[in-house]
GROMACS .gro file of C-alpha atoms in nm:
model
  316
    1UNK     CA    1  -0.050  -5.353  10.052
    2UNK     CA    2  -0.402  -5.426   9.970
    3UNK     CA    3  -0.598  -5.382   9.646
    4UNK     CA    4  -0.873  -5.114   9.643
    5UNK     CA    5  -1.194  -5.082   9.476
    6UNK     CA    6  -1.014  -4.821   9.233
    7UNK     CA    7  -0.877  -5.099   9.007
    8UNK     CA    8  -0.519  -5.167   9.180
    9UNK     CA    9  -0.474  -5.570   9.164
   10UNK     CA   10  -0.190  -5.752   9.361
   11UNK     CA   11  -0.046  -6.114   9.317
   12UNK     CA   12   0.251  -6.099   9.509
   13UNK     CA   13   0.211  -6.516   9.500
   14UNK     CA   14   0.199  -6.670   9.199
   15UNK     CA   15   0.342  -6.326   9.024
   16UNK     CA   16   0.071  -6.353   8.749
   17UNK     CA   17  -0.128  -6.032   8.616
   18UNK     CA   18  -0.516  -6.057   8.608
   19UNK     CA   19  -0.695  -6.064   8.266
   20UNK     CA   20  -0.783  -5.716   8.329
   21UNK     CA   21  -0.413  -5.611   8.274
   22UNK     CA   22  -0.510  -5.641   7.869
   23UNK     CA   23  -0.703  -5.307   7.898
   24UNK     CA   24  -0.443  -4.990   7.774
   25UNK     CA   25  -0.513  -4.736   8.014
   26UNK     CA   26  -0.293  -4.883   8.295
   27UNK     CA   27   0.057  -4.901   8.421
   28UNK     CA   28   0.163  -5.209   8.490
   29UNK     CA   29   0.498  -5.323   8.697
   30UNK     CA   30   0.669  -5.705   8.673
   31UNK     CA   31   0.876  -5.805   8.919
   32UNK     CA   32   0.922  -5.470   9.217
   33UNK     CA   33   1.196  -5.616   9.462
   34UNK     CA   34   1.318  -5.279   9.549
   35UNK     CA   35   1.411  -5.289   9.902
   36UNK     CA   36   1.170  -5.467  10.112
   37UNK     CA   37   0.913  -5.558   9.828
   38UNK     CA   38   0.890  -5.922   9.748
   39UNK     CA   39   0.887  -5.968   9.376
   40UNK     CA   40   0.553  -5.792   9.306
   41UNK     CA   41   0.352  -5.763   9.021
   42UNK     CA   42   0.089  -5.473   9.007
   43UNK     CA   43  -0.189  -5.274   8.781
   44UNK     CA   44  -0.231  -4.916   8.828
   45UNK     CA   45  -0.512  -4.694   8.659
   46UNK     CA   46  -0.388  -4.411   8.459
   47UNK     CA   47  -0.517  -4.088   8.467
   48UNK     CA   48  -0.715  -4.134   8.864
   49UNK     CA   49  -0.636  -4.033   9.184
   50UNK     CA   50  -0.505  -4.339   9.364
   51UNK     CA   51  -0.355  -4.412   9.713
   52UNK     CA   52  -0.105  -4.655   9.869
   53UNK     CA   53  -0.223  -4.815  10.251
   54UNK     CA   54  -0.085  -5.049  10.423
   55UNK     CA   55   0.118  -5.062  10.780
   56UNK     CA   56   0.436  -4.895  10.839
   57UNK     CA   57   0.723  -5.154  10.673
   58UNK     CA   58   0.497  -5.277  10.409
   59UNK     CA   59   0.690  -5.102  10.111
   60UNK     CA   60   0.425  -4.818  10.046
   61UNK     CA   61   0.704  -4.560  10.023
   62UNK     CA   62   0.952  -4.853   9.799
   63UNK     CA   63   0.669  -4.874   9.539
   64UNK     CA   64   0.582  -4.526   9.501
   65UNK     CA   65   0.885  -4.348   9.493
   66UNK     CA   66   1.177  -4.538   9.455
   67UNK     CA   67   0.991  -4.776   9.221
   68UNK     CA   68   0.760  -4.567   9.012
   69UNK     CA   69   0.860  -4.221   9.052
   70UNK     CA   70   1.177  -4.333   9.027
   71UNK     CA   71   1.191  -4.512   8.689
   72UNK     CA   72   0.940  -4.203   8.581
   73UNK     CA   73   1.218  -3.927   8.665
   74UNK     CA   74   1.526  -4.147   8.519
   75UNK     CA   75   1.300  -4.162   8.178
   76UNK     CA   76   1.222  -3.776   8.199
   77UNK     CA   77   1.626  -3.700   8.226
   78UNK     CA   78   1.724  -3.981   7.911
   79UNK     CA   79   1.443  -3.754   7.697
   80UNK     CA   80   1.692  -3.472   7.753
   81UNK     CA   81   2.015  -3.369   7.581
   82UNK     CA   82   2.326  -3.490   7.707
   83UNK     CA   83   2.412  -3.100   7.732
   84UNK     CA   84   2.088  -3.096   7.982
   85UNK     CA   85   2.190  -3.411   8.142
   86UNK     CA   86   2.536  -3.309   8.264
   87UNK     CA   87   2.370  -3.113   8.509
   88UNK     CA   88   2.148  -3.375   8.668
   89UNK     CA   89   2.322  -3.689   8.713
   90UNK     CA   90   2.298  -4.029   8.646
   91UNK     CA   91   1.960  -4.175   8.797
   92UNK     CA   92   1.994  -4.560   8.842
   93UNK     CA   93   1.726  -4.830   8.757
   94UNK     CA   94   1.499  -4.946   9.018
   95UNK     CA   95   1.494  -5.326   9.081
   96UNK     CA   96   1.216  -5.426   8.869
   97UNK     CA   97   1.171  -5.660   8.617
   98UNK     CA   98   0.964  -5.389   8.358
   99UNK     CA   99   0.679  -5.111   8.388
  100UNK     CA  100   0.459  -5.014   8.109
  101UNK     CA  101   0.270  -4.699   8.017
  102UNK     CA  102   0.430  -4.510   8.280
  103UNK     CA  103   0.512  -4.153   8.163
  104UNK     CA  104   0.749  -3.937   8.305
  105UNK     CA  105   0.676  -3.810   8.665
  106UNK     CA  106   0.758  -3.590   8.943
  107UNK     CA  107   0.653  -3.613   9.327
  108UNK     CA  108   0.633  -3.430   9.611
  109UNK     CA  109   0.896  -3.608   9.907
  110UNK     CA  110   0.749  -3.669  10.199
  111UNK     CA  111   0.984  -3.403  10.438
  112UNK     CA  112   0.842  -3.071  10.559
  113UNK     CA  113   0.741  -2.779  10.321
  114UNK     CA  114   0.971  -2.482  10.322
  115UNK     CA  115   0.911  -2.138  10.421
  116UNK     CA  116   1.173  -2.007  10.173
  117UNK     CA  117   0.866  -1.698  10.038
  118UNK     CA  118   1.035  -1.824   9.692
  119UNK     CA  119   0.946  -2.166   9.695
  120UNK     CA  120   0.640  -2.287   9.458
  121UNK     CA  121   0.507  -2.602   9.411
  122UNK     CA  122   0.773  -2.606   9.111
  123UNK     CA  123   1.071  -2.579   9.297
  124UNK     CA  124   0.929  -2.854   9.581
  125UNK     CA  125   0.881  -3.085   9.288
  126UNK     CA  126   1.167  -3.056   9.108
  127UNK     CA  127   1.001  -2.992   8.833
  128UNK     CA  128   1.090  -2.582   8.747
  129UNK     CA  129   1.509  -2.682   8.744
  130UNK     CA  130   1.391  -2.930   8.411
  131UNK     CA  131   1.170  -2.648   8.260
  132UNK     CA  132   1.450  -2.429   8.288
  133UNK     CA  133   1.630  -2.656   8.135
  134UNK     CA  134   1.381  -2.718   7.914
  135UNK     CA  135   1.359  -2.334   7.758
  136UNK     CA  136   1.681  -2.271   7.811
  137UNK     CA  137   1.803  -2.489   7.556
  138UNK     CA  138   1.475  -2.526   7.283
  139UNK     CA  139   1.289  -2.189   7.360
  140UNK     CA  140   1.293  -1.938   7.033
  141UNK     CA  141   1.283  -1.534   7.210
  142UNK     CA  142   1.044  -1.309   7.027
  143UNK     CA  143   1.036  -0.950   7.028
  144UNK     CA  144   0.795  -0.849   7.316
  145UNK     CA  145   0.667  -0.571   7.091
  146UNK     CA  146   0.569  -0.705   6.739
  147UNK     CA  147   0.614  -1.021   6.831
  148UNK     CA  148   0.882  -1.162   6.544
  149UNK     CA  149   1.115  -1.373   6.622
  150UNK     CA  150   1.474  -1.238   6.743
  151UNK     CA  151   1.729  -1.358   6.529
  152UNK     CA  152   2.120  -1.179   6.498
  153UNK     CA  153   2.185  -0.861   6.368
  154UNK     CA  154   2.480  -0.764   6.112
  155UNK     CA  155   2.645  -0.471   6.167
  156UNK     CA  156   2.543  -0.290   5.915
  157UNK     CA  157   2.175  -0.319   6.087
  158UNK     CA  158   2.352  -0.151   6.405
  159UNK     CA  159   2.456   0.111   6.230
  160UNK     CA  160   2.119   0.243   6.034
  161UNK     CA  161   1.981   0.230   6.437
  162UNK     CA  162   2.269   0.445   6.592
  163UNK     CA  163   2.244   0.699   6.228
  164UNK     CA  164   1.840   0.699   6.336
  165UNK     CA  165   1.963   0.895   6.644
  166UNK     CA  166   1.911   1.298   6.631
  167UNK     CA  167   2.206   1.494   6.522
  168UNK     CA  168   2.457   1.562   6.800
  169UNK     CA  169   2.324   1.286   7.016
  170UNK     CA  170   2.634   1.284   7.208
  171UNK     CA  171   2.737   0.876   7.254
  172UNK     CA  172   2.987   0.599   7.404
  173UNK     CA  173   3.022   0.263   7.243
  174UNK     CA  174   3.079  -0.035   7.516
  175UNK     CA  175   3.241  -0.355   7.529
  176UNK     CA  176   3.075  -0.551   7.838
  177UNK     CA  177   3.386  -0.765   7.949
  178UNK     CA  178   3.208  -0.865   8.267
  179UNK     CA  179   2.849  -0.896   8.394
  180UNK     CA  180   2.836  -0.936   8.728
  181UNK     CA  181   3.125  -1.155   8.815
  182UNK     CA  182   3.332  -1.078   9.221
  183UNK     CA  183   3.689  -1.028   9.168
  184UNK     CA  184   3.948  -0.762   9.129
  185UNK     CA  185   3.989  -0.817   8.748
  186UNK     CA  186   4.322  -0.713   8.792
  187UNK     CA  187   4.435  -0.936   8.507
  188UNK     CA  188   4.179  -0.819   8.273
  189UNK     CA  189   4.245  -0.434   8.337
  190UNK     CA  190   4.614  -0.462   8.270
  191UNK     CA  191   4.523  -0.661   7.927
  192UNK     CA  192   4.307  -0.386   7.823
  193UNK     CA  193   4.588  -0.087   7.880
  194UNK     CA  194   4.782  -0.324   7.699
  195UNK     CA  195   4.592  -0.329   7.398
  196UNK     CA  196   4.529   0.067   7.415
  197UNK     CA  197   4.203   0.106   7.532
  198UNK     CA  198   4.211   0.402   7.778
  199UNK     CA  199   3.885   0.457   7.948
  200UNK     CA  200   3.616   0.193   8.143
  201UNK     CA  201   3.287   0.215   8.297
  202UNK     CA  202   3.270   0.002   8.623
  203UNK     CA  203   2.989  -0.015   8.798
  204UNK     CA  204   2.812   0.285   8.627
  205UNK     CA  205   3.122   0.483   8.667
  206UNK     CA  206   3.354   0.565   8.349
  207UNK     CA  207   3.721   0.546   8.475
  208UNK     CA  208   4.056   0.631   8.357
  209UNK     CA  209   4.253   0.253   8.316
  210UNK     CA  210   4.556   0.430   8.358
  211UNK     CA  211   4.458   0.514   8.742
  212UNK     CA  212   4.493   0.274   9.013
  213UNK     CA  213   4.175   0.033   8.993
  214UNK     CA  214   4.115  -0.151   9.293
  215UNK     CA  215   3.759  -0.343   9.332
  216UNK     CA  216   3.648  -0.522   9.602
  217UNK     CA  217   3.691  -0.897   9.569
  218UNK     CA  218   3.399  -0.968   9.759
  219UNK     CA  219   3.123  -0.785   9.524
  220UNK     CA  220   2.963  -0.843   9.183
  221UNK     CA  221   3.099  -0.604   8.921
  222UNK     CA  222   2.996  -0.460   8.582
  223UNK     CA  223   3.301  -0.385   8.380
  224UNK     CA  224   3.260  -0.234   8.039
  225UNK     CA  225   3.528  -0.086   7.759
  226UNK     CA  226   3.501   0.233   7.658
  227UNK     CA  227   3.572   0.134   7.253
  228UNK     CA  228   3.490   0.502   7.136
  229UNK     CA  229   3.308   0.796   7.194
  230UNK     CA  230   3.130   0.995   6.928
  231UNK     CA  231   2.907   1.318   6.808
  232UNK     CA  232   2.584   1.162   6.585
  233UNK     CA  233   2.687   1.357   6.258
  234UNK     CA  234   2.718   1.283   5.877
  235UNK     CA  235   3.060   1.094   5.811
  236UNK     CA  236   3.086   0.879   6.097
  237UNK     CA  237   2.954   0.563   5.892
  238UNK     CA  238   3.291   0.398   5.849
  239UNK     CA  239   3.425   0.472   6.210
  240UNK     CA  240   3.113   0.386   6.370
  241UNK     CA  241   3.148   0.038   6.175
  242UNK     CA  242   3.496  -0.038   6.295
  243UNK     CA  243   3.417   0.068   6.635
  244UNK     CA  244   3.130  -0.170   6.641
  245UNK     CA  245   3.343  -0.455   6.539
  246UNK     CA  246   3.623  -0.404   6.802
  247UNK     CA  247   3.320  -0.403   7.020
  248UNK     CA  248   3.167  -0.737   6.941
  249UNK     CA  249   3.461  -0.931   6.955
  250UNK     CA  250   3.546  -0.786   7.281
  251UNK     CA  251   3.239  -0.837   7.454
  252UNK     CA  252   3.153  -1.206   7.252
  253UNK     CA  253   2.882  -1.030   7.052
  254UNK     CA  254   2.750  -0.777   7.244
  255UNK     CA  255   2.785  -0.401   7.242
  256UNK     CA  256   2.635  -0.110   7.404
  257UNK     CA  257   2.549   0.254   7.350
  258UNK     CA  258   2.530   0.454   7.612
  259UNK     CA  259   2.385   0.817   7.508
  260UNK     CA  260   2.503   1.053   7.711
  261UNK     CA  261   2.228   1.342   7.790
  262UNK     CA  262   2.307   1.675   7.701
  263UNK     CA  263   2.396   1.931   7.961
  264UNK     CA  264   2.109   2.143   7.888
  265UNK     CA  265   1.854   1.890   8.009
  266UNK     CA  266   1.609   2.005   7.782
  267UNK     CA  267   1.588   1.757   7.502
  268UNK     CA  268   1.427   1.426   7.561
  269UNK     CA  269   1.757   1.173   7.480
  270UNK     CA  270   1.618   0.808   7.323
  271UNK     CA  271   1.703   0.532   7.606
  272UNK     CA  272   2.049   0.342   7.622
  273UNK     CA  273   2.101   0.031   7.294
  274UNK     CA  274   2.161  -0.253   7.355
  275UNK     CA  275   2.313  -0.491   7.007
  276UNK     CA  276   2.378  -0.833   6.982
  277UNK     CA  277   2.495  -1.018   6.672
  278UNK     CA  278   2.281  -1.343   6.855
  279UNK     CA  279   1.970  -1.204   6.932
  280UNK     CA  280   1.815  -0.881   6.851
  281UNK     CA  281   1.487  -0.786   6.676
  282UNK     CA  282   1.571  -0.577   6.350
  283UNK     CA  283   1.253  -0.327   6.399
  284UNK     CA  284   1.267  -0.264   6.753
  285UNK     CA  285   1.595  -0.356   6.853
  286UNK     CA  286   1.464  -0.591   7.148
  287UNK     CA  287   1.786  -0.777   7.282
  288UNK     CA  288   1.842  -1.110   7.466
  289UNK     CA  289   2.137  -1.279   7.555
  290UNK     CA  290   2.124  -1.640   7.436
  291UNK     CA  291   1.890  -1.867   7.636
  292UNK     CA  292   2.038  -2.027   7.919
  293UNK     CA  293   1.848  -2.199   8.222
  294UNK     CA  294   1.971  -1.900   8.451
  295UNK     CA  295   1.752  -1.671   8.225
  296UNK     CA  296   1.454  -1.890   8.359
  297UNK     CA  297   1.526  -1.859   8.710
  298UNK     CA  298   1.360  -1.584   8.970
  299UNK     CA  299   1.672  -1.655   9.232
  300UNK     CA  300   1.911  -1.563   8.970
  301UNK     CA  301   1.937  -1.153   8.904
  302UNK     CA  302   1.973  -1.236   8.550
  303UNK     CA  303   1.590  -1.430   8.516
  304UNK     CA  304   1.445  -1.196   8.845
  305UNK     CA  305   1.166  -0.970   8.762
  306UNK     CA  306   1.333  -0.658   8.856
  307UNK     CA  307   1.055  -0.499   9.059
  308UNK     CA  308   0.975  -0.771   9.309
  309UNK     CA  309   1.345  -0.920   9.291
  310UNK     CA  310   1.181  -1.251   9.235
  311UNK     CA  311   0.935  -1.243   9.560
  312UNK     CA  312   0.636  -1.225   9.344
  313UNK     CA  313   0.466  -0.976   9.527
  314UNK     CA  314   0.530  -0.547   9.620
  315UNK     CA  315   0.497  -0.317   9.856
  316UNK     CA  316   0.303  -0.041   9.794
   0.00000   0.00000   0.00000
């Protein structure tokens, strides 16, 4: 490996820095003996495009990525939480003796590029699994009409929405007890007759719980309890209220009204409400789950723009 007129300065000898090593804008490395390197000592400019010759063997490959890169990525993933680290693994310590003013990295491996359409330069770098990560767990949602931050709603905020409806909105309130999960849910349907809950809605379908159920094991389903059913009049305040609680503890926070249009087909019904006692904006009643790192993702159906399925890009 030979030094280049950009600044890089070698002493794999006597293992001494130059003078020039006093500047700041630099990374410097003591000691590289990972794999076939022999002790070396090096200066790197920060902040310029640099590049690594030498013949095959010489420990180009050793000193940029399992050296550098690699000490940059294991100080990237001890900046996260130990709820964030849990899902990247422990990164060991290259064999070197210390680097300085290194900050934390990514790379692009030397293999061929896929031709998955999905795949960005974030996903070949690694990079867009630790911003997920990364707004997953400190992003704050905000309403994506006014712009205020989402915070919970009470249920006494639920209810003035559902009494803003027009009178004799006809109307369902649902538990959603799964999102999306394969399985016959065979255990969960025979705890929910048990508890007295008559009627479900699987997979846009309301069913009768006393009927004999049986889902395909293979396939993602939505299951959601019918909790009640009601007429949008005066007097419904307190049974609304209750049925709104049963809700939310069913369905961990989350309830749903489903308005059902009238038969007529002439009146314009307001779209299907979605509450959450985590995250809803009180004006507008714009709802997100809490953040998770599969909200962030365009393979997962939950974080997929739902016109181009995640393929950024439609056919007209």
């Amino acid at each position: 490996m030979s030094p280049s007129s950009n600044g890089i300065k070698a002493n794999g000898k006597t293992n001494q820095l130059q003078p020039e090593t006093l500047a700041e804008n630099v990374i410097r490395i003591k000691g590289a003996r990972q794999h076939n390197l022999k002790n070396v000592d090096l200066e790197l400019p920060r902040n310029k495009l640099i590049v690594f010759t030498g013949v095959s063997g010489s420990g180009k490959s050793s000193l940029a990525f399992d050296t550098i890169f690699a000490e940059g990525q294991r100080r990237y993933v001890e900046s996260l939480s130990a709820y964030a680290r849990q899902f990247l693994g422990q990164l060991d310590k290259p064999d070197v003796d210390a680097i300085e003013g290194l900050s934390p990295a990514i790379s692009i491996d030397q293999k061929s590029t896929s031709h998955n359409p999905r795949s960005t330069v974030g996903t070949v770098t690694e990079i867009y699994d630790y911003l997920r990560l990364l707004f997953g767990r400190a992003g704050e949602p905000h309403c994506p009409k006014c712009d205020r931050s989402i915070v919970p709603q009470t249920i006494d905020q639920m209810c003035d929405r559902i009494l803003e409806l027009p009178d004799k909105t006809k109307f369902m309130i649902l538990a959603p007890v799964v999102r999306s999960k394969k399985g016959t849910h065979k255990q969960l349907l025979s705890s929910l007759t048990s508890q007295g809950f008559v009627r479900v809605k699987i997979d846009g379908e309301v069913r009768q719980l006393d009927d004999n159920i049986e889902l395909d094991k293979n396939y993602k389903h939505n299951i959601e309890v019918v909790v009640d059913r009601l007429i949008k009049k005066p007097g419904i305040a307190e049974r609304l209220a209750d049925s709104l609680g049963t809700c939310l503890s069913l369905a961990e926070g989350i309830a749903e009204i489903d308005i059902i249009p009238p038969t007529d087909g002439k009146e314009k019904q307001p779209a299907n409400i979605t509450f959450s006692e985590n995250f809803a904006c009180p004006k507008h009643g714009a709802v997100i789950e809490e953040l998770s790192p599969r909200l962030f993702s365009f393979n997962s159906p939950y974080g997929a723009c739902p016109n181009c399925h995640g393929m950024g890009s439609q056919r007209a």
